[in-house]
């Protein structure tokens, strides 16, 4: 081929027409060469695939031109096996034998003559089945003997069992499909005191006729179930010895009731339906109504019952099977306290002349006490001390907790948000006791179990606790704080446990509290403290009022996962680091127009004008594409 190309270049020089001819001849020649090479290759391949044919006829009958000479002696041609579809076992065994370093259990023993002779010295012979006995699964077959058998041996009672009816009759019952061996020792009439062994190969076959009848009767049962449960569709199919339940159920409760009816009339149980003239006769039964506190227990117990009854549950419940529960716990505490009173003391150089300390405001001069006054005065060079307590105290507290939790239908979900605080405790050991620490949780703890009883009706079992630390409810452990004791705070908690039922998206107040407490206290001198206006100088009057409002709201939602491109905005998406101008000059802690600003790398003034860094959310590509803003939808992530 290179010589031909050089010849073409010499004949057609580098002119306008020569270039055109060369451009035409080069691809044409190359195409013809490829076709010729493919034809030659195909011919060679066909020649290589043709088998060698030997003609065994005499030389006088052969044609003048022969492709092959007959051999001197005939070649033995192996006959094809009769059972062409049967797999060959010998090549596999030979292949295993040729493998090196096989474990002893995988090797096929090849006993030598010496080994066989040794075994024959101890083993008189082997007994193999000589006759076949076929029985139907679940149908007994009786063997009647002419003489009383000596003994009976049935190795595998999982395939078949026998029962002795009399000394000359036994009943064989097939348990399940398979094969086993039945050996019977009987007296040999030809030899005195001799025995003969009757060995049967027991074959247990399925009851095809009964299976066909059951298949037809379960069609009638499925029709009855569809009439009893019009909102569901059930199809029963008898496959082998198992019953398959297909279709759709309205909800989980109706699915449990349908499976209970099927399990009560399933094959292989004591409640198996009886056949009368091709129709099914159901036993008397009561389908219990599934209440809110036994749904999960009945489902768990029904699973074992279905396995025992050879039932395959393929029922489907349409719709979303994930429930999101939003719990709102709102609490407002208001308290007001008022107090008014006065203590005074009159003294001279000799000491105290007169004092009034009924209110406990003034004790030992101007020393403060528990009810210390908020207005203190000292007159006449310290000879007259006055302590007045006129105070109004207002307290307001608002608490709002909104935990949200998602779980599957029928599954329990738990949520905890808060912390733990240590409490001293005693640990009892064999040698005595030791001091330990126990951590008490506080915050929000939520447990709930949803059950979808209709397409959009949800039954909820909710347990929730909302607690917070309260120093006013605390105490000292091991003495006062000054004596080395430990101050332990108290715990103020609100918890509830309830079971409710509501539609999807509906809100229900499952718990609430409105509490109003009022109290008053007076410490006064008789008659003097009872006088109007001036009576406050002879004691201390106190009043307190507390108001508490608490409400717990729950809202269930049937949810499903969202697409990757419709992800919601994350907390903190609108928070950015301020740049130097916003932080130092504008006194801002959050940036407004500086998305992507990073102060650790903004050390070069020139780099600040290059631009923001790459946004990972816009360029990170995964198995499902970008996580945010990957399609023509409203932008949720900014």
Coordinates of C-alpha atoms in Angstrom, one line a residue:
X1 CA 0.0 0.0 0.0
X2 CA 2.8 2.6 0.7
X3 CA 4.3 1.8 -2.8
X4 CA 0.9 2.4 -4.4
X5 CA 0.6 5.8 -2.6
X6 CA 4.1 6.8 -3.7
X7 CA 3.2 5.9 -7.3
X8 CA 0.0 8.1 -7.2
X9 CA 2.1 11.0 -5.9
X10 CA 4.5 10.7 -8.8
X11 CA 1.9 10.4 -11.5
X12 CA -0.2 13.2 -10.1
X13 CA 2.1 16.1 -9.1
X14 CA 1.2 18.9 -6.7
X15 CA -1.0 20.8 -9.1
X16 CA -4.6 21.9 -8.8
X17 CA -6.0 18.9 -10.7
X18 CA -3.4 16.5 -9.3
X19 CA -4.4 17.4 -5.8
X20 CA -8.1 16.8 -6.6
X21 CA -7.3 13.4 -8.1
X22 CA -5.2 12.4 -5.1
X23 CA -7.9 13.5 -2.8
X24 CA -10.3 11.2 -4.7
X25 CA -8.0 8.2 -5.0
X26 CA -6.7 8.1 -1.5
X27 CA -10.0 7.4 0.3
X28 CA -11.3 5.2 -2.5
X29 CA -8.3 3.0 -2.4
X30 CA -8.3 2.8 1.3
X31 CA -12.0 1.8 1.3
X32 CA -11.3 -1.0 -1.3
X33 CA -8.4 -2.3 0.8
X34 CA -10.6 -2.4 3.9
X35 CA -13.3 -4.3 2.1
X36 CA -10.8 -6.8 0.6
X37 CA -9.1 -7.3 4.0
X38 CA -12.6 -7.9 5.6
X39 CA -13.5 -10.5 2.9
X40 CA -10.2 -12.4 3.4
X41 CA -10.6 -12.3 7.1
X42 CA -14.1 -13.7 6.9
X43 CA -13.0 -16.5 4.6
X44 CA -10.2 -17.4 6.9
X45 CA -12.5 -17.4 9.9
X46 CA -15.0 -19.6 8.1
X47 CA -12.3 -22.0 7.1
X48 CA -11.0 -22.1 10.7
X49 CA -14.6 -22.9 12.0
X50 CA -15.1 -25.9 9.7
X51 CA -14.5 -29.2 11.6
X52 CA -12.3 -32.0 10.3
X53 CA -14.3 -34.6 8.5
X54 CA -13.0 -38.1 8.2
X55 CA -14.5 -40.4 5.5
X56 CA -14.6 -44.0 6.6
X57 CA -15.8 -45.4 3.3
X58 CA -13.4 -47.6 1.2
X59 CA -10.9 -46.0 -1.2
X60 CA -12.8 -47.2 -4.3
X61 CA -15.9 -45.3 -3.3
X62 CA -14.1 -42.0 -2.6
X63 CA -13.9 -39.2 -5.2
X64 CA -10.7 -38.5 -7.1
X65 CA -10.2 -35.3 -5.2
X66 CA -10.1 -35.8 -1.4
X67 CA -9.7 -33.2 1.3
X68 CA -8.6 -35.7 4.0
X69 CA -7.3 -39.3 4.1
X70 CA -9.0 -41.9 6.2
X71 CA -7.0 -43.1 9.2
X72 CA -5.6 -46.6 9.4
X73 CA -7.8 -47.6 12.2
X74 CA -11.4 -46.5 13.0
X75 CA -11.9 -43.8 15.6
X76 CA -14.3 -44.5 18.4
X77 CA -17.0 -41.9 18.5
X78 CA -18.7 -41.5 21.9
X79 CA -22.5 -41.9 21.9
X80 CA -24.4 -38.8 23.2
X81 CA -26.0 -39.2 26.6
X82 CA -29.7 -40.1 26.6
X83 CA -30.6 -37.4 29.2
X84 CA -29.3 -34.3 27.5
X85 CA -31.0 -31.9 29.9
X86 CA -29.5 -33.5 33.0
X87 CA -26.4 -31.7 34.5
X88 CA -23.2 -33.6 34.6
X89 CA -21.8 -34.3 38.1
X90 CA -18.6 -36.1 37.2
X91 CA -16.8 -33.1 35.7
X92 CA -17.6 -31.0 38.7
X93 CA -16.2 -33.7 41.0
X94 CA -13.1 -34.0 38.9
X95 CA -12.6 -30.3 38.9
X96 CA -12.9 -30.2 42.7
X97 CA -10.4 -33.1 43.0
X98 CA -7.9 -31.2 40.8
X99 CA -8.0 -28.2 43.0
X100 CA -5.2 -27.9 45.5
X101 CA -5.4 -27.3 49.2
X102 CA -9.1 -28.1 49.5
X103 CA -10.5 -28.6 53.0
X104 CA -11.1 -32.3 53.9
X105 CA -14.9 -31.8 54.0
X106 CA -15.0 -30.8 50.3
X107 CA -13.0 -33.7 49.0
X108 CA -14.9 -36.8 47.7
X109 CA -13.3 -39.8 49.5
X110 CA -11.9 -42.4 47.1
X111 CA -11.4 -45.5 49.3
X112 CA -8.8 -48.0 48.3
X113 CA -9.2 -51.7 48.3
X114 CA -7.6 -52.0 51.7
X115 CA -10.0 -49.5 53.2
X116 CA -13.0 -51.3 51.7
X117 CA -11.7 -54.6 53.0
X118 CA -11.4 -53.1 56.5
X119 CA -14.9 -51.7 56.5
X120 CA -16.3 -55.0 55.2
X121 CA -14.9 -56.8 58.2
X122 CA -17.2 -54.7 60.4
X123 CA -20.2 -53.9 58.1
X124 CA -22.2 -56.8 56.9
X125 CA -24.0 -54.8 54.2
X126 CA -26.1 -51.7 53.5
X127 CA -29.8 -51.5 53.1
X128 CA -31.3 -49.2 50.5
X129 CA -34.9 -48.6 49.6
X130 CA -36.3 -51.3 47.3
X131 CA -39.9 -50.1 47.0
X132 CA -41.6 -46.7 46.7
X133 CA -44.6 -45.6 48.7
X134 CA -46.3 -42.4 47.6
X135 CA -48.6 -40.5 50.0
X136 CA -50.4 -37.1 49.7
X137 CA -49.5 -34.2 52.0
X138 CA -52.0 -34.1 54.9
X139 CA -53.7 -37.4 53.8
X140 CA -53.1 -40.6 55.9
X141 CA -52.4 -43.9 54.3
X142 CA -52.7 -47.2 56.3
X143 CA -50.4 -50.1 56.0
X144 CA -51.9 -53.5 57.0
X145 CA -49.4 -56.3 57.8
X146 CA -50.0 -60.0 57.7
X147 CA -47.9 -60.5 60.7
X148 CA -46.9 -58.2 63.5
X149 CA -43.8 -56.2 62.6
X150 CA -40.8 -56.3 64.9
X151 CA -39.9 -52.6 64.8
X152 CA -40.3 -49.5 62.6
X153 CA -37.9 -46.8 61.9
X154 CA -38.7 -43.4 60.2
X155 CA -35.7 -41.0 60.4
X156 CA -37.3 -37.7 59.4
X157 CA -40.6 -36.9 61.0
X158 CA -40.6 -33.4 59.3
X159 CA -41.5 -35.1 56.0
X160 CA -43.8 -37.8 57.3
X161 CA -45.0 -39.4 60.5
X162 CA -46.6 -42.7 61.5
X163 CA -49.0 -43.8 64.2
X164 CA -49.5 -47.3 65.4
X165 CA -53.2 -48.2 65.2
X166 CA -53.0 -51.8 66.1
X167 CA -50.3 -54.5 66.2
X168 CA -50.7 -55.1 62.5
X169 CA -51.8 -51.6 61.3
X170 CA -49.9 -48.3 61.1
X171 CA -51.0 -44.9 59.6
X172 CA -48.6 -42.8 57.6
X173 CA -49.3 -39.1 57.2
X174 CA -47.3 -36.7 54.9
X175 CA -46.3 -33.6 56.7
X176 CA -44.7 -31.7 53.9
X177 CA -43.3 -32.3 50.4
X178 CA -40.1 -34.3 50.3
X179 CA -38.7 -37.8 50.5
X180 CA -37.7 -40.0 53.4
X181 CA -37.1 -43.7 54.1
X182 CA -39.3 -46.1 56.1
X183 CA -37.7 -49.3 57.4
X184 CA -39.8 -52.1 58.8
X185 CA -38.4 -55.2 60.4
X186 CA -40.6 -58.3 60.0
X187 CA -40.2 -62.0 60.7
X188 CA -38.7 -64.1 57.8
X189 CA -41.0 -67.1 57.2
X190 CA -38.3 -69.0 55.4
X191 CA -35.8 -68.9 58.3
X192 CA -36.7 -69.7 61.9
X193 CA -35.9 -66.7 64.1
X194 CA -34.9 -64.8 61.0
X195 CA -35.8 -61.2 60.1
X196 CA -36.3 -59.3 56.9
X197 CA -36.2 -55.6 56.3
X198 CA -38.7 -53.9 54.2
X199 CA -37.3 -50.5 53.0
X200 CA -39.7 -48.0 51.5
X201 CA -38.8 -44.7 49.8
X202 CA -41.5 -42.4 51.1
X203 CA -42.5 -39.7 48.6
X204 CA -44.8 -37.0 49.9
X205 CA -46.6 -35.1 47.1
X206 CA -48.8 -32.0 47.4
X207 CA -52.5 -32.3 47.6
X208 CA -53.2 -30.8 44.2
X209 CA -57.0 -31.4 44.3
X210 CA -57.4 -29.7 47.7
X211 CA -55.1 -26.9 46.6
X212 CA -57.3 -26.2 43.6
X213 CA -60.4 -26.3 45.8
X214 CA -58.8 -23.9 48.3
X215 CA -57.8 -21.6 45.5
X216 CA -61.4 -21.4 44.3
X217 CA -62.8 -21.0 47.8
X218 CA -60.4 -18.2 48.7
X219 CA -61.7 -16.3 45.7
X220 CA -65.1 -16.4 47.3
X221 CA -63.5 -15.3 50.6
X222 CA -61.9 -12.3 48.9
X223 CA -65.3 -11.3 47.5
X224 CA -66.8 -11.5 50.9
X225 CA -64.0 -9.4 52.4
X226 CA -64.4 -6.8 49.6
X227 CA -68.1 -6.6 50.4
X228 CA -67.4 -6.3 54.2
X229 CA -64.7 -3.6 53.6
X230 CA -65.9 -1.5 50.6
X231 CA -63.2 1.1 51.1
X232 CA -60.5 -1.6 50.5
X233 CA -59.7 -4.1 47.8
X234 CA -58.3 -7.5 48.6
X235 CA -57.2 -10.3 46.3
X236 CA -56.3 -13.8 47.8
X237 CA -54.1 -16.1 45.8
X238 CA -53.1 -19.6 46.9
X239 CA -49.5 -20.3 45.8
X240 CA -48.1 -23.7 46.9
X241 CA -49.0 -24.0 50.6
X242 CA -49.0 -20.3 51.3
X243 CA -51.8 -17.7 50.9
X244 CA -50.8 -14.4 49.4
X245 CA -52.9 -11.3 50.4
X246 CA -52.7 -8.5 47.8
X247 CA -54.5 -5.3 47.3
X248 CA -54.9 -2.0 49.1
X249 CA -56.3 -1.2 52.5
X250 CA -58.0 2.0 53.5
X251 CA -55.8 2.5 56.6
X252 CA -53.7 0.5 59.0
X253 CA -56.7 -0.4 61.3
X254 CA -58.7 -1.8 58.4
X255 CA -55.6 -3.6 57.2
X256 CA -55.3 -5.3 60.6
X257 CA -59.0 -6.3 60.6
X258 CA -58.7 -7.8 57.1
X259 CA -55.6 -9.8 58.0
X260 CA -57.3 -11.0 61.2
X261 CA -60.2 -12.4 59.0
X262 CA -57.7 -14.0 56.6
X263 CA -55.6 -15.5 59.4
X264 CA -58.7 -17.0 61.0
X265 CA -59.4 -18.9 57.8
X266 CA -55.9 -19.6 56.5
X267 CA -54.5 -23.0 55.6
X268 CA -52.4 -24.8 58.1
X269 CA -54.4 -23.6 61.2
X270 CA -57.0 -25.0 63.4
X271 CA -59.5 -22.4 62.0
X272 CA -59.0 -23.7 58.4
X273 CA -62.2 -23.2 56.4
X274 CA -64.3 -26.3 55.8
X275 CA -65.4 -27.1 52.3
X276 CA -69.0 -28.0 51.6
X277 CA -70.1 -28.3 48.0
X278 CA -67.4 -26.0 46.8
X279 CA -68.4 -23.2 49.1
X280 CA -66.4 -21.9 52.1
X281 CA -67.9 -22.1 55.6
X282 CA -66.4 -19.6 58.0
X283 CA -66.3 -20.3 61.7
X284 CA -67.9 -17.9 64.1
X285 CA -65.6 -15.1 64.9
X286 CA -65.5 -11.5 66.2
X287 CA -63.3 -8.9 64.7
X288 CA -62.4 -6.6 67.6
X289 CA -62.3 -2.9 67.1
X290 CA -58.7 -1.6 67.2
X291 CA -58.5 1.1 69.9
X292 CA -55.8 3.7 70.2
X293 CA -53.8 1.9 72.8
X294 CA -53.6 -1.5 71.2
X295 CA -52.9 -0.8 67.6
X296 CA -49.1 -1.4 67.7
X297 CA -49.6 -4.5 70.0
X298 CA -52.1 -6.1 67.6
X299 CA -49.8 -5.4 64.6
X300 CA -46.9 -7.1 66.4
X301 CA -48.9 -10.1 67.5
X302 CA -50.6 -10.4 64.1
X303 CA -47.2 -10.7 62.4
X304 CA -46.4 -13.9 64.2
X305 CA -49.9 -15.2 63.6
X306 CA -49.5 -14.6 59.9
X307 CA -46.2 -16.5 59.8
X308 CA -47.8 -19.4 61.6
X309 CA -50.7 -19.5 59.2
X310 CA -48.4 -19.4 56.1
X311 CA -49.8 -16.0 55.0
X312 CA -47.7 -13.6 53.0
X313 CA -49.0 -10.0 53.6
X314 CA -48.6 -7.8 50.5
X315 CA -51.3 -5.3 51.4
X316 CA -50.5 -1.7 50.6
X317 CA -51.8 1.4 52.3
X318 CA -51.9 4.3 49.9
X319 CA -50.9 7.8 50.8
X320 CA -48.1 9.4 52.7
X321 CA -47.1 7.3 55.7
X322 CA -44.9 9.8 57.4
X323 CA -46.3 12.2 60.1
X324 CA -44.8 15.4 61.2
X325 CA -46.0 16.7 64.6
X326 CA -45.6 20.3 65.6
X327 CA -46.1 21.0 69.3
X328 CA -46.4 24.6 70.6
X329 CA -46.0 25.1 74.3
X330 CA -46.7 28.8 75.2
X331 CA -46.5 30.0 78.8
X332 CA -46.9 33.4 80.4
X333 CA -46.2 34.1 84.1
X334 CA -47.1 37.4 85.8
X335 CA -46.6 38.2 89.4
X336 CA -47.0 41.4 91.5
X337 CA -45.9 42.0 95.1
X338 CA -46.5 45.1 97.3
X339 CA -45.2 45.9 100.7
X340 CA -45.3 48.9 103.1
X341 CA -44.1 49.4 106.6
X342 CA -41.7 51.3 108.9
X343 CA -39.3 50.7 111.7
X344 CA -37.6 53.4 113.8
X345 CA -35.3 53.8 116.7
X346 CA -34.6 56.7 119.1
X347 CA -31.4 56.8 121.1
X348 CA -29.2 59.2 123.1
X349 CA -25.7 59.1 124.4
X350 CA -26.7 56.6 127.1
X351 CA -28.2 54.2 124.5
X352 CA -31.5 53.3 122.9
X353 CA -34.4 55.1 124.3
X354 CA -37.2 53.7 122.1
X355 CA -37.5 51.5 119.0
X356 CA -40.1 49.8 116.9
X357 CA -38.9 46.8 115.0
X358 CA -42.1 44.9 114.4
X359 CA -41.6 44.8 110.7
X360 CA -38.0 43.5 111.0
X361 CA -36.8 46.2 108.6
X362 CA -34.5 47.8 111.1
X363 CA -32.4 45.5 113.3
X364 CA -29.3 46.7 115.1
X365 CA -29.2 50.2 113.8
X366 CA -29.1 50.4 110.0
X367 CA -28.2 46.7 109.6
X368 CA -30.2 45.2 106.8
X369 CA -32.3 42.1 107.4
X370 CA -34.4 39.8 105.2
X371 CA -37.1 42.5 104.9
X372 CA -34.7 45.4 104.6
X373 CA -36.1 48.8 103.9
X374 CA -35.6 50.6 100.7
X375 CA -35.8 54.1 102.3
X376 CA -33.3 54.6 105.1
X377 CA -32.8 57.9 107.1
X378 CA -30.7 59.0 110.1
X379 CA -31.7 62.2 111.9
X380 CA -30.3 64.3 114.7
X381 CA -26.8 63.3 114.3
X382 CA -27.6 59.6 114.2
X383 CA -29.9 59.7 117.3
X384 CA -33.0 58.8 115.3
X385 CA -32.9 56.0 112.7
X386 CA -35.8 55.4 110.3
X387 CA -36.2 52.4 107.9
X388 CA -39.2 52.5 105.5
X389 CA -40.2 49.7 103.1
X390 CA -42.5 50.9 100.4
X391 CA -42.1 48.7 97.4
X392 CA -44.0 47.4 94.4
X393 CA -42.5 44.4 92.5
X394 CA -43.7 43.2 89.1
X395 CA -42.4 40.1 87.4
X396 CA -43.2 38.9 83.8
X397 CA -42.0 35.8 82.1
X398 CA -42.9 34.4 78.7
X399 CA -41.9 31.0 77.4
X400 CA -42.5 29.6 73.9
X401 CA -41.3 26.2 72.7
X402 CA -42.1 24.7 69.3
X403 CA -40.5 21.3 68.8
X404 CA -41.2 19.5 65.5
X405 CA -40.7 15.8 64.9
X406 CA -41.3 13.5 62.0
X407 CA -41.7 9.7 62.1
X408 CA -43.3 6.8 60.2
X409 CA -46.8 5.6 60.7
X410 CA -47.0 3.4 63.9
X411 CA -43.4 4.2 65.0
X412 CA -42.5 6.1 68.1
X413 CA -40.3 9.2 67.8
X414 CA -38.5 11.0 70.6
X415 CA -37.1 14.5 70.7
X416 CA -35.1 16.2 73.4
X417 CA -33.8 19.8 73.6
X418 CA -32.2 21.3 76.6
X419 CA -29.5 20.2 79.0
X420 CA -28.7 18.5 82.3
X421 CA -27.6 19.9 85.7
X422 CA -25.8 17.9 88.4
X423 CA -27.4 16.9 91.7
X424 CA -25.4 15.3 94.5
X425 CA -26.4 11.7 95.2
X426 CA -25.3 8.8 97.4
X427 CA -24.0 5.6 95.8
X428 CA -24.4 2.5 98.0
X429 CA -21.6 0.0 97.7
X430 CA -20.6 -3.2 99.5
X431 CA -18.2 -1.3 101.8
X432 CA -20.6 1.6 102.5
X433 CA -21.7 4.6 100.6
X434 CA -20.0 7.1 98.4
X435 CA -20.9 10.5 97.1
X436 CA -21.9 10.7 93.4
X437 CA -23.5 12.9 91.0
X438 CA -26.8 12.5 89.1
X439 CA -27.6 14.6 86.1
X440 CA -31.2 15.7 85.9
X441 CA -32.4 16.7 82.3
X442 CA -34.4 19.9 81.7
X443 CA -35.8 21.5 78.6
X444 CA -38.2 20.0 76.1
X445 CA -38.8 16.2 75.9
X446 CA -41.3 15.0 73.4
X447 CA -42.5 11.4 72.6
X448 CA -45.3 10.6 70.2
X449 CA -46.7 7.7 68.2
X450 CA -48.9 8.4 65.2
X451 CA -51.4 6.0 63.7
X452 CA -53.1 6.9 60.4
X453 CA -56.6 5.6 60.8
X454 CA -57.9 7.2 57.7
X455 CA -56.4 8.8 54.6
X456 CA -56.1 12.1 56.5
X457 CA -57.2 11.3 60.1
X458 CA -54.4 10.7 62.5
X459 CA -54.5 9.2 66.0
X460 CA -51.7 10.5 68.3
X461 CA -50.3 9.3 71.5
X462 CA -48.3 12.2 72.8
X463 CA -46.1 12.6 75.9
X464 CA -44.3 15.9 76.4
X465 CA -42.4 17.6 79.2
X466 CA -41.3 21.2 79.3
X467 CA -39.1 22.0 82.3
X468 CA -36.7 24.8 83.4
X469 CA -34.4 25.4 86.3
X470 CA -35.7 27.5 89.1
X471 CA -33.4 28.7 91.8
X472 CA -36.4 29.7 94.0
X473 CA -37.3 26.0 94.2
X474 CA -33.8 24.9 95.1
X475 CA -32.3 23.8 98.4
X476 CA -29.0 23.2 100.1
X477 CA -27.5 19.7 100.3
X478 CA -25.1 19.1 103.2
X479 CA -25.8 22.2 105.1
X480 CA -25.9 25.9 104.2
X481 CA -23.6 27.5 101.6
X482 CA -21.5 29.1 104.4
X483 CA -21.1 25.8 106.1
X484 CA -19.7 24.0 103.0
X485 CA -23.1 22.8 101.6
X486 CA -24.0 22.6 98.0
X487 CA -26.8 24.7 96.5
X488 CA -29.0 22.7 94.2
X489 CA -31.6 24.5 92.0
X490 CA -35.1 23.2 91.6
X491 CA -37.0 22.1 88.5
X492 CA -40.2 23.7 87.3
X493 CA -41.8 21.3 84.8
X494 CA -45.1 21.0 82.9
X495 CA -45.8 17.6 81.4
X496 CA -48.8 15.9 79.9
X497 CA -49.8 12.6 78.3
X498 CA -52.8 12.2 76.1
X499 CA -54.3 10.4 73.1
X500 CA -56.2 12.5 70.5
X501 CA -57.5 12.1 67.0
X502 CA -57.7 14.9 64.4
X503 CA -57.4 15.5 60.7
X504 CA -54.2 16.5 58.9
X505 CA -53.4 20.2 59.4
X506 CA -55.9 20.7 62.2
X507 CA -54.7 22.2 65.5
X508 CA -55.9 21.0 68.9
X509 CA -55.2 22.4 72.4
X510 CA -54.4 19.2 74.2
X511 CA -53.5 20.9 77.5
X512 CA -53.9 24.2 79.2
X513 CA -53.7 25.9 82.5
X514 CA -55.0 29.2 83.9
X515 CA -53.9 29.7 87.5
X516 CA -54.3 32.7 89.8
X517 CA -52.8 32.9 93.3
X518 CA -53.2 35.6 95.8
X519 CA -51.7 36.0 99.3
X520 CA -51.2 38.7 101.9
X521 CA -49.2 39.0 105.1
X522 CA -49.3 41.5 107.9
X523 CA -46.9 42.1 110.9
X524 CA -48.2 45.0 113.0
X525 CA -48.6 46.3 116.6
X526 CA -52.1 45.8 117.9
X527 CA -54.3 48.9 117.7
X528 CA -51.5 51.1 116.5
X529 CA -51.0 49.1 113.3
X530 CA -54.8 49.0 112.7
X531 CA -55.1 52.7 112.4
X532 CA -55.6 54.1 108.9
X533 CA -52.7 55.9 107.3
X534 CA -50.4 56.1 110.4
X535 CA -50.9 52.4 111.0
X536 CA -48.2 51.6 108.5
X537 CA -45.6 53.0 111.0
X538 CA -46.4 50.3 113.4
X539 CA -45.7 47.2 111.2
X540 CA -45.4 45.7 107.8
X541 CA -48.1 44.8 105.3
X542 CA -47.4 42.6 102.2
X543 CA -49.5 41.3 99.3
X544 CA -48.6 39.1 96.4
X545 CA -50.6 37.9 93.3
X546 CA -49.5 35.4 90.7
X547 CA -51.1 34.6 87.3
X548 CA -50.0 31.7 85.1
X549 CA -51.4 30.9 81.6
X550 CA -50.3 27.7 79.8
X551 CA -51.5 26.2 76.6
X552 CA -50.2 23.2 74.5
X553 CA -51.2 23.0 70.9
X554 CA -50.4 20.1 68.5
X555 CA -50.7 20.1 64.7
X556 CA -50.0 16.9 62.7
X557 CA -49.1 16.9 59.0
X558 CA -48.7 14.1 56.5
X559 CA -45.4 14.9 54.8
X560 CA -43.1 13.5 52.2
X561 CA -39.5 14.3 51.3
X562 CA -38.9 17.4 49.1
X563 CA -36.8 17.6 46.0
X564 CA -33.2 18.7 46.3
X565 CA -33.9 21.9 44.3
X566 CA -36.7 23.0 46.6
X567 CA -34.8 23.0 49.9
X568 CA -36.1 25.5 52.5
X569 CA -34.1 28.4 53.8
X570 CA -31.7 27.4 56.6
X571 CA -31.4 29.3 59.9
X572 CA -28.7 31.9 59.6
X573 CA -28.9 32.2 55.8
X574 CA -29.4 36.0 56.1
X575 CA -26.6 36.5 58.5
X576 CA -23.2 37.6 57.1
X577 CA -20.0 38.8 58.5
X578 CA -19.6 42.6 58.3
X579 CA -16.7 44.1 56.5
X580 CA -14.3 46.6 58.0
X581 CA -16.4 49.6 57.1
X582 CA -19.6 48.1 58.5
X583 CA -17.9 46.9 61.7
X584 CA -15.6 49.8 62.6
X585 CA -17.4 52.8 61.1
X586 CA -21.1 51.8 60.9
X587 CA -21.0 49.9 64.2
X588 CA -22.8 46.8 62.7
X589 CA -22.4 43.3 64.0
X590 CA -24.0 41.8 60.9
X591 CA -23.2 42.6 57.3
X592 CA -26.0 43.7 54.9
X593 CA -24.2 43.7 51.5
X594 CA -21.2 41.5 52.2
X595 CA -22.2 38.0 51.4
X596 CA -19.1 35.8 51.2
X597 CA -16.8 38.3 53.1
X598 CA -14.2 36.4 55.1
X599 CA -12.0 38.4 57.4
X600 CA -9.3 35.7 57.9
X601 CA -8.3 36.0 54.2
X602 CA -9.1 39.7 53.6
X603 CA -5.7 40.9 54.7
X604 CA -4.7 42.3 51.3
X605 CA -6.4 45.5 50.2
X606 CA -6.0 44.5 46.5
X607 CA -7.7 41.2 47.0
X608 CA -10.8 42.9 48.5
X609 CA -11.7 44.2 45.0
X610 CA -11.3 40.8 43.3
X611 CA -14.7 39.5 44.3
X612 CA -16.4 37.1 46.6
X613 CA -15.3 33.5 47.0
X614 CA -17.1 30.7 45.1
X615 CA -20.4 29.7 46.6
X616 CA -20.3 26.0 47.2
X617 CA -24.1 25.7 46.9
X618 CA -24.0 26.9 43.3
X619 CA -21.1 24.7 42.0
X620 CA -21.2 21.6 44.1
X621 CA -22.6 18.8 41.9
X622 CA -23.7 15.5 43.5
X623 CA -25.5 12.3 42.4
X624 CA -28.8 14.3 42.3
X625 CA -27.5 17.6 41.0
X626 CA -27.1 20.8 42.9
X627 CA -28.7 20.9 46.3
X628 CA -30.3 24.3 45.9
X629 CA -31.7 26.4 43.0
X630 CA -31.2 23.7 40.4
X631 CA -34.4 24.3 38.4
X632 CA -36.8 27.0 37.4
X633 CA -38.5 27.5 40.7
X634 CA -38.7 30.4 43.2
X635 CA -35.3 30.9 44.8
X636 CA -35.6 29.8 48.4
X637 CA -31.9 30.0 49.2
X638 CA -30.2 33.4 49.1

